[in-house]
PDB file of C-alpha atoms in Angstrom:
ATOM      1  CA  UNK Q   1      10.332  12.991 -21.934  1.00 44.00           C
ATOM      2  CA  UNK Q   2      10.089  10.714 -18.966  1.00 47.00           C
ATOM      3  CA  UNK Q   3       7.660  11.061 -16.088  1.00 50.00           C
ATOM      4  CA  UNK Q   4       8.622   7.984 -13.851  1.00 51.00           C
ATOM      5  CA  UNK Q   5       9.079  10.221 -10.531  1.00 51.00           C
ATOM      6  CA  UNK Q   6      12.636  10.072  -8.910  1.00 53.00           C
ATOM      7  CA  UNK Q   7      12.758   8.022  -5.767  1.00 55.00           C
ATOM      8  CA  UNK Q   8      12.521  11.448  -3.983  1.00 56.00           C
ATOM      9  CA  UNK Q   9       9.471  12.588  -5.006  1.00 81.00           C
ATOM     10  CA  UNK Q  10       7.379   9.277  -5.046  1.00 95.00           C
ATOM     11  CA  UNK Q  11       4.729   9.237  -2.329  1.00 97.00           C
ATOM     12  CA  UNK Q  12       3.927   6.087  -0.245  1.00 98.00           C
ATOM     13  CA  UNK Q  13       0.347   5.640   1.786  1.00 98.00           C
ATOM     14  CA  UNK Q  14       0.838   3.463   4.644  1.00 98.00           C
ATOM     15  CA  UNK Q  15      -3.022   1.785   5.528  1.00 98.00           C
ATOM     16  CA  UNK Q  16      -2.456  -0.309   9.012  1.00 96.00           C
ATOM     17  CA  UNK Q  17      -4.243  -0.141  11.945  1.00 94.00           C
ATOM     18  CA  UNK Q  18      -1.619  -2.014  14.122  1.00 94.00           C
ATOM     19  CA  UNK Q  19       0.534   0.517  15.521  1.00 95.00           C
ATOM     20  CA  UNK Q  20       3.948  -1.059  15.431  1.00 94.00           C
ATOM     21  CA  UNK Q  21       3.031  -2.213  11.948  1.00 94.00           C
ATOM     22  CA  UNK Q  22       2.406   1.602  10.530  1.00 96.00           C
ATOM     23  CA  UNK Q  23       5.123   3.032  12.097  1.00 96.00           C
ATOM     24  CA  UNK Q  24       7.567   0.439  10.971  1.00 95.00           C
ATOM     25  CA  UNK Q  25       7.018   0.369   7.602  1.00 96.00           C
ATOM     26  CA  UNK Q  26       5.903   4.224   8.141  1.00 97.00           C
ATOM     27  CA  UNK Q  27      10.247   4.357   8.846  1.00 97.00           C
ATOM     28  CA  UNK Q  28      10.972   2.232   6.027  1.00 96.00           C
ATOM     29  CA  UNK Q  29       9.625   3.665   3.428  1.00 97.00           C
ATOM     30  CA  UNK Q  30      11.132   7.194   4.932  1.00 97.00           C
ATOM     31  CA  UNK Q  31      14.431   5.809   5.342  1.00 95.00           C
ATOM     32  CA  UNK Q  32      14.539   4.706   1.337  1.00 95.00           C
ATOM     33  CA  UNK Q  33      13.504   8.079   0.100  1.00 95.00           C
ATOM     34  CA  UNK Q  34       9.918   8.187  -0.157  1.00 97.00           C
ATOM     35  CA  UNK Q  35       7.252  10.820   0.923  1.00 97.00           C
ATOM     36  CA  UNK Q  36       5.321   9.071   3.116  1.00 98.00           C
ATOM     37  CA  UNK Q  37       1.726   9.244   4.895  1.00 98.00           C
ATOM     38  CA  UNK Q  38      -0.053   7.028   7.432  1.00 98.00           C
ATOM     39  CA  UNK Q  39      -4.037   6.036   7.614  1.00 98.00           C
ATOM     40  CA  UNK Q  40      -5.029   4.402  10.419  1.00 97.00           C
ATOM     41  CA  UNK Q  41      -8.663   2.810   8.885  1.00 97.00           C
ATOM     42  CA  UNK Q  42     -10.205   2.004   5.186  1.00 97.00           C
ATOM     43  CA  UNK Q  43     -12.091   5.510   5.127  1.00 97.00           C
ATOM     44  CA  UNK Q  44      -8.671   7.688   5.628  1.00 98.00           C
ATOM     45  CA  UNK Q  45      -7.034   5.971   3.522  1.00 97.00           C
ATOM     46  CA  UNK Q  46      -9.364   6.546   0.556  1.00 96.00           C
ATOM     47  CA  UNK Q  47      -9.174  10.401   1.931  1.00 96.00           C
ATOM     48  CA  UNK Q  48      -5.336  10.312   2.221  1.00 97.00           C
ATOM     49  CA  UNK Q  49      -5.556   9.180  -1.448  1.00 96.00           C
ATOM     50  CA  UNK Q  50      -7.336  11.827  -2.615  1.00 92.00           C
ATOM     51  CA  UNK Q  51      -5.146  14.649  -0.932  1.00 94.00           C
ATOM     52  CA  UNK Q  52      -1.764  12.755  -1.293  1.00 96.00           C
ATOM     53  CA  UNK Q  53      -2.272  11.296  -4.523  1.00 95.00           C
ATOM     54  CA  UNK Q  54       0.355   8.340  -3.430  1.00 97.00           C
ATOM     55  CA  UNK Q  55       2.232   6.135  -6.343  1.00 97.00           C
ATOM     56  CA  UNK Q  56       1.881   3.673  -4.024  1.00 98.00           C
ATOM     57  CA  UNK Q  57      -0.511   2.344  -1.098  1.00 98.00           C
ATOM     58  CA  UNK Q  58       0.516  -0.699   1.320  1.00 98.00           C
ATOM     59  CA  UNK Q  59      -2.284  -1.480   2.410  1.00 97.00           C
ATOM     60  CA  UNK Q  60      -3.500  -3.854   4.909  1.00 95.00           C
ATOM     61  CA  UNK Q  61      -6.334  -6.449   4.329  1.00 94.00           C
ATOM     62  CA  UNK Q  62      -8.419  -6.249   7.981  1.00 93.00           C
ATOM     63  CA  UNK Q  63      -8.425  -2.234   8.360  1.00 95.00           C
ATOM     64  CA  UNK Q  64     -11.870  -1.251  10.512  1.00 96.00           C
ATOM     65  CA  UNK Q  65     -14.261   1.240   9.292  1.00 93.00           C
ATOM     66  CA  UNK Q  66     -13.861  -0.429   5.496  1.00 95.00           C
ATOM     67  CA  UNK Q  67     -11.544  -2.814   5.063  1.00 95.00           C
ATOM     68  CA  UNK Q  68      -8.633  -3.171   2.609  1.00 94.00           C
ATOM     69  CA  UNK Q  69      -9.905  -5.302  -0.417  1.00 95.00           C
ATOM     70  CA  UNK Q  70     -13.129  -2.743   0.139  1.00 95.00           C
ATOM     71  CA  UNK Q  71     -10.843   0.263  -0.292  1.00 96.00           C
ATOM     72  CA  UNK Q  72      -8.861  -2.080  -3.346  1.00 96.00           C
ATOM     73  CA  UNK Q  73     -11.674  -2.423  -5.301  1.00 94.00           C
ATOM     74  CA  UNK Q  74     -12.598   1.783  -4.308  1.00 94.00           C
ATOM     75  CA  UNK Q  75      -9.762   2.806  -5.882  1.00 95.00           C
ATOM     76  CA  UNK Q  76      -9.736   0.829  -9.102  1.00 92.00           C
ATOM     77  CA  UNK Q  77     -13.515   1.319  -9.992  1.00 91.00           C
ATOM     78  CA  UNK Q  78     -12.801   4.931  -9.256  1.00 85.00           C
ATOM     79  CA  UNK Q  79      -9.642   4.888 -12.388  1.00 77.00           C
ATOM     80  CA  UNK Q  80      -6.928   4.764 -10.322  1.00 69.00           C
ATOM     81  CA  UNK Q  81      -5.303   2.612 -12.613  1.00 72.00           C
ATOM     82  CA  UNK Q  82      -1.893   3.772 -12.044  1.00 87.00           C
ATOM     83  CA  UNK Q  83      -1.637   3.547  -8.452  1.00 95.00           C
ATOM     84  CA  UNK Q  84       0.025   0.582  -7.471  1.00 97.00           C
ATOM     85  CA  UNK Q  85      -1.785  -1.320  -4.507  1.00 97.00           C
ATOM     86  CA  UNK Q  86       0.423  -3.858  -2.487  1.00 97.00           C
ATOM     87  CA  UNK Q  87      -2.013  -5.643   0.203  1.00 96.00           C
ATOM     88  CA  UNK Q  88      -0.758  -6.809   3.038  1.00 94.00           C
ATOM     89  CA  UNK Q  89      -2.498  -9.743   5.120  1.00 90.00           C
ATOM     90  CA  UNK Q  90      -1.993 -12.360   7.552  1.00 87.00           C
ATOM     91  CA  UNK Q  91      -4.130 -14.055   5.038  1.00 82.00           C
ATOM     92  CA  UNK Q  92      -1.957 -17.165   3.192  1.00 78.00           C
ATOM     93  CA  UNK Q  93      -4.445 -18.772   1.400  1.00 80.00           C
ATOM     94  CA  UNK Q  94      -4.553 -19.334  -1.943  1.00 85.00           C
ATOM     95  CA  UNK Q  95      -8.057 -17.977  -2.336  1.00 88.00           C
ATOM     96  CA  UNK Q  96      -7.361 -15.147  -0.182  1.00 84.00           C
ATOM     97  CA  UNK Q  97      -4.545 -14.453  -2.490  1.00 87.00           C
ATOM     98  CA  UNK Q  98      -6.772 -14.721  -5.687  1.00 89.00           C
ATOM     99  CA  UNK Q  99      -9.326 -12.707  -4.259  1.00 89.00           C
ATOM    100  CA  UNK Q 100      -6.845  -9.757  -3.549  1.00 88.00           C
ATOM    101  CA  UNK Q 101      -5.463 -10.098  -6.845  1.00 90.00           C
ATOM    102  CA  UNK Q 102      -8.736 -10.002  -8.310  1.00 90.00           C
ATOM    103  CA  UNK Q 103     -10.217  -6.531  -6.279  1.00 90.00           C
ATOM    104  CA  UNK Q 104      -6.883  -5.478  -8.517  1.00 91.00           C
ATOM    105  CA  UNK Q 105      -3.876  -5.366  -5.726  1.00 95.00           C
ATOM    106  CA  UNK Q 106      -0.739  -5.418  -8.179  1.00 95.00           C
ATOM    107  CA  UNK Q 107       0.879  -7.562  -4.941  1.00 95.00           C
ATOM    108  CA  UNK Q 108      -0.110  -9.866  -2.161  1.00 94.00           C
ATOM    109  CA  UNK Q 109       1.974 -10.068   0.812  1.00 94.00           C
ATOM    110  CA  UNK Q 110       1.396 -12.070   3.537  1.00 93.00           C
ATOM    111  CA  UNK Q 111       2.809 -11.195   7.247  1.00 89.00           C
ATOM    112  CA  UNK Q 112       5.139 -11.752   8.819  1.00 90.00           C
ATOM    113  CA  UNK Q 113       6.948 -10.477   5.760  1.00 91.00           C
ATOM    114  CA  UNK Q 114      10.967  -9.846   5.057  1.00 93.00           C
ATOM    115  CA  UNK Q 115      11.507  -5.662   5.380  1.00 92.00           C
ATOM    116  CA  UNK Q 116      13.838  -6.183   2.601  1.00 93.00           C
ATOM    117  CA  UNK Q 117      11.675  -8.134   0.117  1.00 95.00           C
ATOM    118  CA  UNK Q 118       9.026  -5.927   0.463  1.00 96.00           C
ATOM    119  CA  UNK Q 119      11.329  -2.762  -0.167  1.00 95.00           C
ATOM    120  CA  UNK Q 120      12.757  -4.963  -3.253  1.00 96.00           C
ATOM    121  CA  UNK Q 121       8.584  -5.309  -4.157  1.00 96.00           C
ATOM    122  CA  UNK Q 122       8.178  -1.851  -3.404  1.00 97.00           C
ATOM    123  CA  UNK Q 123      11.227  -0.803  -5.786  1.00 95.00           C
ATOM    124  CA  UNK Q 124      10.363  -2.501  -8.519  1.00 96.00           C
ATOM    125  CA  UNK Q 125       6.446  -1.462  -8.688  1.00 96.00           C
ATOM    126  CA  UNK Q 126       7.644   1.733  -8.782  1.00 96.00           C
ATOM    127  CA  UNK Q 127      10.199   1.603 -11.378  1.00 90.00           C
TER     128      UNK Q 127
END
C-alpha cells in the first residue's frame, strides 16, 4: 500500500517574518496544491507543527522569538524525522550552509531565490 500523500493533501508550514515573503510563498505553495499555514516567529511555528503536522516547513533562518536553525534542531531532536525542513536564508556562506545542514534542514536556500526552483525543491522533497 502506498502512503506518499497526493499533492492535495500534503500540508506546507510557511515560517517568515517578512510579510511579503510569507504571503508570497504563502500563494505559491496554494496555487500548486498544497494545504498551507503561515507562522510569523520560531515559537508558532513549532506550535503550528504540532497542530498541522506539515510534510513540509520552509522555514526561514532569522525568525524572532527563536530563530530557524533553533526551531531545526527542535524538531529533529523531538523525532520528526520525516518532516522535511527547507531553510531559507539570506545567509550564502559556506559555513552557514553547513551549519543548516547540520541542525538537519534536508535543503538550504539562500534568498533571493527562483519561485520555480524552489517549487521544483519543494516537489521533489515531497515525492
Amino acid at each position: 500500500m502506498n502512503t506518499t500523500p497526493t499533492t492535495e493533501s500534503r500540508r506546507i508550514l510557511v515560517a517568515d517574518d517578512e510579510p511579503t515573503i510569507a504571503l508570497s510563498l504563502e500563494f505559491l505553495m496554494r496555487r500548486s496544491g498544497f494545504e498551507t499555514r503561515v507562522a510569523r516567529d520560531g515559537d508558532e511555528a513549532l506550535a503550528t507543527v504540532g497542530s498541522f503536522r506539515p510534510h513540509l516547513v520552509l522555514l526561514d533562518v532569522m525568525l524572532p522569538r527563536r530563530n530557524g536553525l533553533e526551531v531545526c534542531r527542535t524538531l529533529r531532536s523531538t523525532g520528526s524525522i520525516d518532516l522535511k525542513i527547507v531553510l531559507l536564508t539570506a545567509k550564502g556562506g559556506q559555513v552557514d550552509q553547513e551549519r543548516g545542514l547540520s541542525m538537519g534542514a534536508d535543503l538550504y536556500v539562500v534568498k533571493p531565490f527562483s519561485t520555480q526552483d524552489l517549487m521544483g525543491q519543494v516537489k521533489r522533497l515531497l515525492s
